[in-house]
mmCIF file with all atom_site columns, C-alpha atoms in Angstrom:
data_model
loop_
_atom_site.group_PDB
_atom_site.id
_atom_site.type_symbol
_atom_site.label_atom_id
_atom_site.label_alt_id
_atom_site.label_comp_id
_atom_site.label_asym_id
_atom_site.label_entity_id
_atom_site.label_seq_id
_atom_site.pdbx_PDB_ins_code
_atom_site.Cartn_x
_atom_site.Cartn_y
_atom_site.Cartn_z
_atom_site.occupancy
_atom_site.B_iso_or_equiv
_atom_site.pdbx_formal_charge
_atom_site.auth_seq_id
_atom_site.auth_comp_id
_atom_site.auth_asym_id
_atom_site.auth_atom_id
_atom_site.pdbx_PDB_model_num
ATOM 1   C CA . UNK F 1 1   ? 104.805 104.881 83.147  1.00 52.00 ? 186 UNK F CA 1
ATOM 2   C CA . UNK F 1 2   ? 105.213 101.509 83.450  1.00 58.00 ? 187 UNK F CA 1
ATOM 3   C CA . UNK F 1 3   ? 103.025 99.531  81.016  1.00 68.00 ? 188 UNK F CA 1
ATOM 4   C CA . UNK F 1 4   ? 101.893 97.153  83.869  1.00 67.00 ? 189 UNK F CA 1
ATOM 5   C CA . UNK F 1 5   ? 101.527 99.268  86.770  1.00 70.00 ? 190 UNK F CA 1
ATOM 6   C CA . UNK F 1 6   ? 100.285 102.623 84.825  1.00 80.00 ? 191 UNK F CA 1
ATOM 7   C CA . UNK F 1 7   ? 99.776  104.402 88.403  1.00 83.00 ? 192 UNK F CA 1
ATOM 8   C CA . UNK F 1 8   ? 103.439 104.219 89.313  1.00 79.00 ? 193 UNK F CA 1
ATOM 9   C CA . UNK F 1 9   ? 105.770 107.092 88.384  1.00 84.00 ? 194 UNK F CA 1
ATOM 10  C CA . UNK F 1 10  ? 108.718 106.265 86.421  1.00 87.00 ? 195 UNK F CA 1
ATOM 11  C CA . UNK F 1 11  ? 111.136 104.566 88.383  1.00 88.00 ? 196 UNK F CA 1
ATOM 12  C CA . UNK F 1 12  ? 114.537 102.473 88.493  1.00 91.00 ? 197 UNK F CA 1
ATOM 13  C CA . UNK F 1 13  ? 113.370 99.373  89.992  1.00 90.00 ? 198 UNK F CA 1
ATOM 14  C CA . UNK F 1 14  ? 115.409 97.065  91.860  1.00 94.00 ? 199 UNK F CA 1
ATOM 15  C CA . UNK F 1 15  ? 114.990 94.048  94.436  1.00 93.00 ? 200 UNK F CA 1
ATOM 16  C CA . UNK F 1 16  ? 117.128 92.908  97.255  1.00 92.00 ? 201 UNK F CA 1
ATOM 17  C CA . UNK F 1 17  ? 119.219 89.768  97.415  1.00 92.00 ? 202 UNK F CA 1
ATOM 18  C CA . UNK F 1 18  ? 116.911 87.479  99.456  1.00 91.00 ? 203 UNK F CA 1
ATOM 19  C CA . UNK F 1 19  ? 113.772 88.235  96.767  1.00 92.00 ? 204 UNK F CA 1
ATOM 20  C CA . UNK F 1 20  ? 116.140 87.719  93.363  1.00 95.00 ? 205 UNK F CA 1
ATOM 21  C CA . UNK F 1 21  ? 115.520 84.301  93.165  1.00 96.00 ? 206 UNK F CA 1
ATOM 22  C CA . UNK F 1 22  ? 111.668 85.236  92.105  1.00 95.00 ? 207 UNK F CA 1
ATOM 23  C CA . UNK F 1 23  ? 113.375 86.616  89.257  1.00 95.00 ? 208 UNK F CA 1
ATOM 24  C CA . UNK F 1 24  ? 115.564 84.019  87.816  1.00 97.00 ? 209 UNK F CA 1
ATOM 25  C CA . UNK F 1 25  ? 113.126 83.350  84.780  1.00 98.00 ? 210 UNK F CA 1
ATOM 26  C CA . UNK F 1 26  ? 112.411 83.903  81.300  1.00 97.00 ? 211 UNK F CA 1
ATOM 27  C CA . UNK F 1 27  ? 110.984 87.198  80.399  1.00 94.00 ? 212 UNK F CA 1
ATOM 28  C CA . UNK F 1 28  ? 107.254 87.002  80.492  1.00 96.00 ? 213 UNK F CA 1
ATOM 29  C CA . UNK F 1 29  ? 107.392 83.533  82.193  1.00 98.00 ? 214 UNK F CA 1
ATOM 30  C CA . UNK F 1 30  ? 104.435 82.971  84.729  1.00 98.00 ? 215 UNK F CA 1
ATOM 31  C CA . UNK F 1 31  ? 105.705 81.528  88.115  1.00 98.00 ? 216 UNK F CA 1
ATOM 32  C CA . UNK F 1 32  ? 104.434 80.889  91.417  1.00 98.00 ? 217 UNK F CA 1
ATOM 33  C CA . UNK F 1 33  ? 107.141 81.138  94.573  1.00 97.00 ? 218 UNK F CA 1
ATOM 34  C CA . UNK F 1 34  ? 106.595 80.708  97.951  1.00 97.00 ? 219 UNK F CA 1
ATOM 35  C CA . UNK F 1 35  ? 108.680 80.489  101.075 1.00 95.00 ? 220 UNK F CA 1
ATOM 36  C CA . UNK F 1 36  ? 107.912 80.941  104.858 1.00 95.00 ? 221 UNK F CA 1
ATOM 37  C CA . UNK F 1 37  ? 108.088 84.364  106.638 1.00 89.00 ? 222 UNK F CA 1
ATOM 38  C CA . UNK F 1 38  ? 110.649 82.520  109.446 1.00 89.00 ? 223 UNK F CA 1
ATOM 39  C CA . UNK F 1 39  ? 111.937 79.552  110.977 1.00 90.00 ? 224 UNK F CA 1
ATOM 40  C CA . UNK F 1 40  ? 108.613 79.147  112.890 1.00 91.00 ? 225 UNK F CA 1
ATOM 41  C CA . UNK F 1 41  ? 106.843 78.339  109.670 1.00 92.00 ? 226 UNK F CA 1
ATOM 42  C CA . UNK F 1 42  ? 109.191 76.148  108.143 1.00 96.00 ? 227 UNK F CA 1
ATOM 43  C CA . UNK F 1 43  ? 107.474 72.916  109.097 1.00 95.00 ? 228 UNK F CA 1
ATOM 44  C CA . UNK F 1 44  ? 104.036 73.743  108.260 1.00 95.00 ? 229 UNK F CA 1
ATOM 45  C CA . UNK F 1 45  ? 105.376 75.073  105.172 1.00 97.00 ? 230 UNK F CA 1
ATOM 46  C CA . UNK F 1 46  ? 107.486 72.024  104.027 1.00 97.00 ? 231 UNK F CA 1
ATOM 47  C CA . UNK F 1 47  ? 104.624 69.509  105.039 1.00 97.00 ? 232 UNK F CA 1
ATOM 48  C CA . UNK F 1 48  ? 101.903 71.736  102.867 1.00 96.00 ? 233 UNK F CA 1
ATOM 49  C CA . UNK F 1 49  ? 104.520 71.780  100.027 1.00 97.00 ? 234 UNK F CA 1
ATOM 50  C CA . UNK F 1 50  ? 105.668 68.437  100.347 1.00 97.00 ? 235 UNK F CA 1
ATOM 51  C CA . UNK F 1 51  ? 109.479 69.475  100.200 1.00 98.00 ? 236 UNK F CA 1
ATOM 52  C CA . UNK F 1 52  ? 112.637 69.619  102.347 1.00 97.00 ? 237 UNK F CA 1
ATOM 53  C CA . UNK F 1 53  ? 113.372 73.160  100.555 1.00 98.00 ? 238 UNK F CA 1
ATOM 54  C CA . UNK F 1 54  ? 112.922 76.345  102.258 1.00 96.00 ? 239 UNK F CA 1
ATOM 55  C CA . UNK F 1 55  ? 111.838 77.781  99.076  1.00 97.00 ? 240 UNK F CA 1
ATOM 56  C CA . UNK F 1 56  ? 109.461 76.437  96.270  1.00 98.00 ? 241 UNK F CA 1
ATOM 57  C CA . UNK F 1 57  ? 109.211 77.771  92.671  1.00 98.00 ? 242 UNK F CA 1
ATOM 58  C CA . UNK F 1 58  ? 107.000 76.787  90.009  1.00 98.00 ? 243 UNK F CA 1
ATOM 59  C CA . UNK F 1 59  ? 106.838 77.101  85.869  1.00 98.00 ? 244 UNK F CA 1
ATOM 60  C CA . UNK F 1 60  ? 104.656 75.375  83.319  1.00 98.00 ? 245 UNK F CA 1
ATOM 61  C CA . UNK F 1 61  ? 106.169 72.629  81.455  1.00 97.00 ? 246 UNK F CA 1
ATOM 62  C CA . UNK F 1 62  ? 105.694 74.732  78.042  1.00 97.00 ? 247 UNK F CA 1
ATOM 63  C CA . UNK F 1 63  ? 108.112 77.245  79.762  1.00 98.00 ? 248 UNK F CA 1
ATOM 64  C CA . UNK F 1 64  ? 110.865 74.588  80.480  1.00 97.00 ? 249 UNK F CA 1
ATOM 65  C CA . UNK F 1 65  ? 113.083 74.892  77.397  1.00 97.00 ? 250 UNK F CA 1
ATOM 66  C CA . UNK F 1 66  ? 112.917 78.672  77.678  1.00 97.00 ? 251 UNK F CA 1
ATOM 67  C CA . UNK F 1 67  ? 114.022 78.379  81.129  1.00 97.00 ? 252 UNK F CA 1
ATOM 68  C CA . UNK F 1 68  ? 117.158 76.147  80.081  1.00 96.00 ? 253 UNK F CA 1
ATOM 69  C CA . UNK F 1 69  ? 118.165 78.409  77.443  1.00 96.00 ? 254 UNK F CA 1
ATOM 70  C CA . UNK F 1 70  ? 117.510 81.875  78.625  1.00 97.00 ? 255 UNK F CA 1
ATOM 71  C CA . UNK F 1 71  ? 120.423 84.163  79.540  1.00 97.00 ? 256 UNK F CA 1
ATOM 72  C CA . UNK F 1 72  ? 119.633 86.273  82.229  1.00 97.00 ? 257 UNK F CA 1
ATOM 73  C CA . UNK F 1 73  ? 121.741 89.300  83.893  1.00 97.00 ? 258 UNK F CA 1
ATOM 74  C CA . UNK F 1 74  ? 122.102 90.679  87.264  1.00 96.00 ? 259 UNK F CA 1
ATOM 75  C CA . UNK F 1 75  ? 122.736 94.480  87.301  1.00 96.00 ? 260 UNK F CA 1
ATOM 76  C CA . UNK F 1 76  ? 124.479 95.746  90.826  1.00 96.00 ? 261 UNK F CA 1
ATOM 77  C CA . UNK F 1 77  ? 123.688 99.213  91.464  1.00 96.00 ? 262 UNK F CA 1
ATOM 78  C CA . UNK F 1 78  ? 124.344 101.746 94.390  1.00 96.00 ? 263 UNK F CA 1
ATOM 79  C CA . UNK F 1 79  ? 121.797 101.524 97.074  1.00 95.00 ? 264 UNK F CA 1
ATOM 80  C CA . UNK F 1 80  ? 121.810 105.320 98.146  1.00 96.00 ? 265 UNK F CA 1
ATOM 81  C CA . UNK F 1 81  ? 119.243 106.637 95.499  1.00 97.00 ? 266 UNK F CA 1
ATOM 82  C CA . UNK F 1 82  ? 116.890 103.884 96.168  1.00 96.00 ? 267 UNK F CA 1
ATOM 83  C CA . UNK F 1 83  ? 114.123 103.507 98.940  1.00 95.00 ? 268 UNK F CA 1
ATOM 84  C CA . UNK F 1 84  ? 111.776 100.735 99.648  1.00 94.00 ? 269 UNK F CA 1
ATOM 85  C CA . UNK F 1 85  ? 108.506 100.658 97.273  1.00 89.00 ? 270 UNK F CA 1
ATOM 86  C CA . UNK F 1 86  ? 105.614 100.018 100.014 1.00 86.00 ? 271 UNK F CA 1
ATOM 87  C CA . UNK F 1 87  ? 103.723 97.893  97.719  1.00 82.00 ? 272 UNK F CA 1
ATOM 88  C CA . UNK F 1 88  ? 105.839 94.764  97.898  1.00 81.00 ? 273 UNK F CA 1
ATOM 89  C CA . UNK F 1 89  ? 108.624 93.427  100.124 1.00 82.00 ? 274 UNK F CA 1
ATOM 90  C CA . UNK F 1 90  ? 112.365 93.548  99.044  1.00 88.00 ? 275 UNK F CA 1
ATOM 91  C CA . UNK F 1 91  ? 111.543 95.994  95.974  1.00 91.00 ? 276 UNK F CA 1
ATOM 92  C CA . UNK F 1 92  ? 113.415 99.164  95.898  1.00 94.00 ? 277 UNK F CA 1
ATOM 93  C CA . UNK F 1 93  ? 112.888 102.053 93.788  1.00 94.00 ? 278 UNK F CA 1
ATOM 94  C CA . UNK F 1 94  ? 115.138 105.235 92.500  1.00 96.00 ? 279 UNK F CA 1
ATOM 95  C CA . UNK F 1 95  ? 113.196 108.167 90.769  1.00 93.00 ? 280 UNK F CA 1
ATOM 96  C CA . UNK F 1 96  ? 116.438 109.554 89.340  1.00 95.00 ? 281 UNK F CA 1
ATOM 97  C CA . UNK F 1 97  ? 118.546 107.700 86.739  1.00 94.00 ? 282 UNK F CA 1
ATOM 98  C CA . UNK F 1 98  ? 121.196 105.266 87.864  1.00 95.00 ? 283 UNK F CA 1
ATOM 99  C CA . UNK F 1 99  ? 123.900 103.322 86.377  1.00 95.00 ? 284 UNK F CA 1
ATOM 100 C CA . UNK F 1 100 ? 125.151 99.879  87.220  1.00 96.00 ? 285 UNK F CA 1
ATOM 101 C CA . UNK F 1 101 ? 128.316 99.241  88.968  1.00 97.00 ? 286 UNK F CA 1
ATOM 102 C CA . UNK F 1 102 ? 128.349 96.014  87.558  1.00 97.00 ? 287 UNK F CA 1
ATOM 103 C CA . UNK F 1 103 ? 126.681 93.224  85.196  1.00 97.00 ? 288 UNK F CA 1
ATOM 104 C CA . UNK F 1 104 ? 127.376 89.454  85.537  1.00 97.00 ? 289 UNK F CA 1
ATOM 105 C CA . UNK F 1 105 ? 125.440 86.642  83.825  1.00 97.00 ? 290 UNK F CA 1
ATOM 106 C CA . UNK F 1 106 ? 123.062 84.814  86.236  1.00 96.00 ? 291 UNK F CA 1
ATOM 107 C CA . UNK F 1 107 ? 124.248 81.465  84.250  1.00 96.00 ? 292 UNK F CA 1
ATOM 108 C CA . UNK F 1 108 ? 121.896 78.355  84.166  1.00 97.00 ? 293 UNK F CA 1
ATOM 109 C CA . UNK F 1 109 ? 118.913 79.421  85.633  1.00 98.00 ? 294 UNK F CA 1
ATOM 110 C CA . UNK F 1 110 ? 118.129 75.769  86.534  1.00 97.00 ? 295 UNK F CA 1
ATOM 111 C CA . UNK F 1 111 ? 121.387 75.148  87.980  1.00 97.00 ? 296 UNK F CA 1
ATOM 112 C CA . UNK F 1 112 ? 121.205 78.582  90.047  1.00 97.00 ? 297 UNK F CA 1
ATOM 113 C CA . UNK F 1 113 ? 117.733 77.272  91.866  1.00 98.00 ? 298 UNK F CA 1
ATOM 114 C CA . UNK F 1 114 ? 119.693 74.021  92.882  1.00 97.00 ? 299 UNK F CA 1
ATOM 115 C CA . UNK F 1 115 ? 122.623 75.708  94.107  1.00 97.00 ? 300 UNK F CA 1
ATOM 116 C CA . UNK F 1 116 ? 120.258 77.917  96.207  1.00 97.00 ? 301 UNK F CA 1
ATOM 117 C CA . UNK F 1 117 ? 118.258 75.105  97.458  1.00 97.00 ? 302 UNK F CA 1
ATOM 118 C CA . UNK F 1 118 ? 115.267 75.909  95.764  1.00 98.00 ? 303 UNK F CA 1
ATOM 119 C CA . UNK F 1 119 ? 112.765 73.376  94.778  1.00 98.00 ? 304 UNK F CA 1
ATOM 120 C CA . UNK F 1 120 ? 112.003 74.347  91.449  1.00 98.00 ? 305 UNK F CA 1
ATOM 121 C CA . UNK F 1 121 ? 109.076 72.416  89.812  1.00 98.00 ? 306 UNK F CA 1
ATOM 122 C CA . UNK F 1 122 ? 107.908 72.178  86.558  1.00 98.00 ? 307 UNK F CA 1
ATOM 123 C CA . UNK F 1 123 ? 104.539 71.494  86.259  1.00 97.00 ? 308 UNK F CA 1
ATOM 124 C CA . UNK F 1 124 ? 101.600 71.047  84.000  1.00 96.00 ? 309 UNK F CA 1
ATOM 125 C CA . UNK F 1 125 ? 99.176  74.035  85.827  1.00 96.00 ? 310 UNK F CA 1
ATOM 126 C CA . UNK F 1 126 ? 100.217 76.583  88.001  1.00 97.00 ? 311 UNK F CA 1
ATOM 127 C CA . UNK F 1 127 ? 97.117  76.905  89.488  1.00 96.00 ? 312 UNK F CA 1
ATOM 128 C CA . UNK F 1 128 ? 96.797  74.186  92.365  1.00 96.00 ? 313 UNK F CA 1
ATOM 129 C CA . UNK F 1 129 ? 99.869  75.651  93.251  1.00 96.00 ? 314 UNK F CA 1
ATOM 130 C CA . UNK F 1 130 ? 99.268  79.270  93.280  1.00 96.00 ? 315 UNK F CA 1
ATOM 131 C CA . UNK F 1 131 ? 96.040  78.562  95.371  1.00 95.00 ? 316 UNK F CA 1
ATOM 132 C CA . UNK F 1 132 ? 98.568  77.165  98.052  1.00 96.00 ? 317 UNK F CA 1
ATOM 133 C CA . UNK F 1 133 ? 100.877 79.810  97.952  1.00 95.00 ? 318 UNK F CA 1
ATOM 134 C CA . UNK F 1 134 ? 98.294  82.831  98.528  1.00 94.00 ? 319 UNK F CA 1
ATOM 135 C CA . UNK F 1 135 ? 97.837  81.032  102.352 1.00 84.00 ? 320 UNK F CA 1
ATOM 136 C CA . UNK F 1 136 ? 98.780  83.673  104.621 1.00 83.00 ? 321 UNK F CA 1
ATOM 137 C CA . UNK F 1 137 ? 100.864 81.197  106.335 1.00 89.00 ? 322 UNK F CA 1
ATOM 138 C CA . UNK F 1 138 ? 104.050 82.120  104.187 1.00 91.00 ? 323 UNK F CA 1
ATOM 139 C CA . UNK F 1 139 ? 105.132 84.640  101.859 1.00 92.00 ? 324 UNK F CA 1
ATOM 140 C CA . UNK F 1 140 ? 105.133 84.470  98.075  1.00 93.00 ? 325 UNK F CA 1
ATOM 141 C CA . UNK F 1 141 ? 105.317 86.281  94.791  1.00 93.00 ? 326 UNK F CA 1
ATOM 142 C CA . UNK F 1 142 ? 103.053 85.368  91.964  1.00 94.00 ? 327 UNK F CA 1
ATOM 143 C CA . UNK F 1 143 ? 104.325 87.059  88.565  1.00 94.00 ? 328 UNK F CA 1
ATOM 144 C CA . UNK F 1 144 ? 102.855 86.965  85.340  1.00 95.00 ? 329 UNK F CA 1
ATOM 145 C CA . UNK F 1 145 ? 99.741  84.522  85.686  1.00 95.00 ? 330 UNK F CA 1
ATOM 146 C CA . UNK F 1 146 ? 98.086  86.295  82.892  1.00 95.00 ? 331 UNK F CA 1
ATOM 147 C CA . UNK F 1 147 ? 100.577 84.165  80.684  1.00 96.00 ? 332 UNK F CA 1
ATOM 148 C CA . UNK F 1 148 ? 99.819  81.083  82.477  1.00 96.00 ? 333 UNK F CA 1
ATOM 149 C CA . UNK F 1 149 ? 97.549  78.331  81.178  1.00 95.00 ? 334 UNK F CA 1
ATOM 150 C CA . UNK F 1 150 ? 93.874  78.824  81.710  1.00 94.00 ? 335 UNK F CA 1
ATOM 151 C CA . UNK F 1 151 ? 92.645  77.216  85.094  1.00 91.00 ? 336 UNK F CA 1
ATOM 152 C CA . UNK F 1 152 ? 90.885  74.165  84.287  1.00 81.00 ? 337 UNK F CA 1
ATOM 153 C CA . UNK F 1 153 ? 87.634  74.278  86.280  1.00 64.00 ? 338 UNK F CA 1
ATOM 154 C CA . UNK F 1 154 ? 86.544  71.371  88.455  1.00 54.00 ? 339 UNK F CA 1
ATOM 155 C CA . UNK F 1 155 ? 83.117  70.502  87.553  1.00 44.00 ? 340 UNK F CA 1
ATOM 156 C CA . UNK F 1 156 ? 80.714  68.949  90.073  1.00 45.00 ? 341 UNK F CA 1
ATOM 157 C CA . UNK F 1 157 ? 77.326  68.467  89.251  1.00 46.00 ? 342 UNK F CA 1
ATOM 158 C CA . UNK F 1 158 ? 75.052  70.212  91.665  1.00 48.00 ? 343 UNK F CA 1
ATOM 159 C CA . UNK F 1 159 ? 73.172  66.785  92.485  1.00 42.00 ? 344 UNK F CA 1
ATOM 160 C CA . UNK F 1 160 ? 76.577  65.171  93.226  1.00 40.00 ? 345 UNK F CA 1
ATOM 161 C CA . UNK F 1 161 ? 78.061  68.289  95.392  1.00 35.00 ? 346 UNK F CA 1
ATOM 162 C CA . UNK F 1 162 ? 78.546  67.221  99.259  1.00 35.00 ? 347 UNK F CA 1
ATOM 163 C CA . UNK F 1 163 ? 78.802  71.038  99.983  1.00 35.00 ? 348 UNK F CA 1
ATOM 164 C CA . UNK F 1 164 ? 75.785  73.116  101.193 1.00 27.00 ? 349 UNK F CA 1
ATOM 165 C CA . UNK F 1 165 ? 74.956  76.714  101.095 1.00 26.00 ? 350 UNK F CA 1
ATOM 166 C CA . UNK F 1 166 ? 73.748  77.267  104.531 1.00 31.00 ? 351 UNK F CA 1
#
């Protein structure tokens, strides 16, 4: 059973081409990725994220050197033994052993993002983008946040707060 999902039976796991960029990162690297569901959401997405890109990815600055030096490989499989994994869009599983058809280096991960038109951000904290990404207005993938820097709590003394508890 997978350590990160002990309720899942052992399987060969794969992702489709459109979701692959969410995995162009070093192993265990915390990241936030977001993109609009469709063209109707694009303008709102671009305004909210302050970008002209159709996709935003972010990592913490402490991972930038590893991002620049990681060698990542793309495995291609025969699609026939795979079926969609309902728990996440773009993810597929096979319950039998599957050998790759081919293996190829992805190359420079930062260049792969640029070539795909992805707005890759190197930030001190992922939490503000994480909070924006989980909005129901667009699709997102948030991976390995347990490895992210701790969330900095905004402290507002009670007497100075403008919020009411109704």
